[in-house]
Amino acid sequence: MIRFGPNRKWTDAPACAPAVREALGQRSLVLVGLMGCGKTSVGRRLAAATELPFVDADDEIEQAAGKSISEIFADHGEAHFREGERKVIARLLRNGPQVLATGGGSFMNPETRVNIKQAGISIWLKADLPLLMKRVMRRDNRPLLKTSDPEARMREFMEQRYPVYAQADLTVQSRDVPHDIIAAEILERLAAGPLARERDAGP
Ligand code: S3P
């Protein structure tokens, strides 16, 4: 069970969290992956552990537009949403260090991928279909899944997007376990993997 202190500190966060925070410098941790993989929940825990701000790109897009994502899709269409998403994420990436959860389609944009590569460390939360479906069916806030067969739609997204998500710096298997377990695993893998390699290579 996660325990947050008074300022949303994660009081029993993995011991490597401060080293991860330090190795990041001005860069952001950027979570990518399909709807329902846990980017927001895991991102909040990563932010608590590293004492960095947590930012959710979808929330920022909604604020910038003054509308919900469903309303943006309904009123202006997906292309308009994607354009706003590209701009908002480019702006947010200039504010590191932070933990940034991105919407599931954003990493498909080549320009956004380049921006993330330059300003952050990307983490793909890879999840299997049953877990994704279990999570997304709890809420009715994803316009792309408002079809007669949302599971078939999700399967298509997996086919189209998984090869692209695989370009992320780190892939972590999302599982049906408490989110703090996944967050701890990410921190440990970052400390032992991409960030450790940079430290060893020196300045
Ligand atoms: C989308 C994912 C959503 C949101 C929009 C489109 C996608 O974000 O950006 O509904 O294309 O996969 P989450 O991945 O946070 O649900």
Short mmCIF file of N, CA and C in Angstrom, two decimals, residues 6-8 20 22-24 43 51-53 58 63 86 91-92 118 126 133 135 143 149 162 164 170 189 202:
data_model
loop_
_atom_site.label_atom_id
_atom_site.label_comp_id
_atom_site.label_asym_id
_atom_site.label_seq_id
_atom_site.Cartn_x
_atom_site.Cartn_y
_atom_site.Cartn_z
N PRO A 6 2.85 14.38 4.15
CA PRO A 6 2.02 15.59 4.07
C PRO A 6 2.13 16.31 2.74
N ASN A 7 3.32 16.31 2.10
CA ASN A 7 3.46 17.03 0.83
C ASN A 7 3.49 16.06 -0.34
N ARG A 8 2.67 15.01 -0.25
CA ARG A 8 2.61 13.97 -1.26
C ARG A 8 3.97 13.33 -1.48
N VAL A 20 17.72 8.82 -9.03
CA VAL A 20 17.02 8.97 -10.32
C VAL A 20 16.69 10.45 -10.55
N GLU A 22 18.18 13.02 -9.36
CA GLU A 22 19.39 13.80 -9.64
C GLU A 22 19.91 13.54 -11.05
N ALA A 23 19.90 12.29 -11.46
CA ALA A 23 20.43 11.95 -12.79
C ALA A 23 19.58 12.56 -13.91
N LEU A 24 18.31 12.83 -13.60
CA LEU A 24 17.44 13.41 -14.63
C LEU A 24 17.86 14.83 -15.02
N GLY A 43 2.33 7.45 -12.89
CA GLY A 43 3.02 8.74 -12.95
C GLY A 43 2.93 9.51 -11.65
N GLU A 51 9.81 13.43 -5.86
CA GLU A 51 9.47 14.80 -5.43
C GLU A 51 9.51 15.77 -6.61
N LEU A 52 9.01 15.29 -7.74
CA LEU A 52 8.88 16.14 -8.92
C LEU A 52 7.40 16.43 -9.15
N PRO A 53 7.07 17.52 -9.86
CA PRO A 53 5.67 17.77 -10.18
C PRO A 53 5.12 16.69 -11.12
N ASP A 58 -3.30 15.18 -21.01
CA ASP A 58 -4.72 15.28 -21.37
C ASP A 58 -5.42 16.38 -20.56
N GLN A 63 -7.63 21.90 -20.34
CA GLN A 63 -7.58 23.27 -19.80
C GLN A 63 -7.36 24.29 -20.90
N ARG A 86 -0.13 17.89 -29.90
CA ARG A 86 1.27 18.08 -30.30
C ARG A 86 1.83 19.37 -29.69
N ARG A 91 5.06 22.23 -25.47
CA ARG A 91 5.17 23.27 -24.43
C ARG A 91 5.51 22.66 -23.08
N LEU A 92 4.81 21.61 -22.70
CA LEU A 92 5.04 21.00 -21.38
C LEU A 92 6.47 20.49 -21.25
N GLN A 118 14.46 14.40 -26.82
CA GLN A 118 15.39 15.47 -26.46
C GLN A 118 15.23 15.93 -25.01
N LYS A 126 3.69 -1.27 -20.94
CA LYS A 126 3.14 -2.23 -21.90
C LYS A 126 2.13 -3.13 -21.18
N MET A 133 -8.67 -3.58 -21.18
CA MET A 133 -10.13 -3.54 -21.31
C MET A 133 -10.79 -3.40 -19.94
N ARG A 135 -9.67 -1.91 -17.40
CA ARG A 135 -9.52 -0.55 -16.89
C ARG A 135 -10.33 0.47 -17.68
N PRO A 143 -13.26 8.87 -26.40
CA PRO A 143 -14.07 8.89 -27.63
C PRO A 143 -13.66 7.82 -28.63
N ASP A 149 -17.61 -2.33 -30.90
CA ASP A 149 -16.69 -3.38 -30.45
C ASP A 149 -15.38 -2.75 -29.95
N TYR A 162 2.10 -0.66 -30.89
CA TYR A 162 3.15 -1.29 -30.08
C TYR A 162 4.53 -1.21 -30.72
N VAL A 164 5.72 1.19 -32.33
CA VAL A 164 6.20 2.57 -32.14
C VAL A 164 6.50 2.83 -30.66
N LEU A 170 12.60 2.89 -22.14
CA LEU A 170 12.43 1.78 -21.20
C LEU A 170 11.03 1.20 -21.40
N ARG A 189 14.66 0.12 -12.39
CA ARG A 189 15.20 -0.16 -13.74
C ARG A 189 15.89 1.06 -14.33
N GLY A 202 30.17 9.25 -17.47
CA GLY A 202 30.73 10.51 -16.99
C GLY A 202 30.22 11.69 -17.79
#
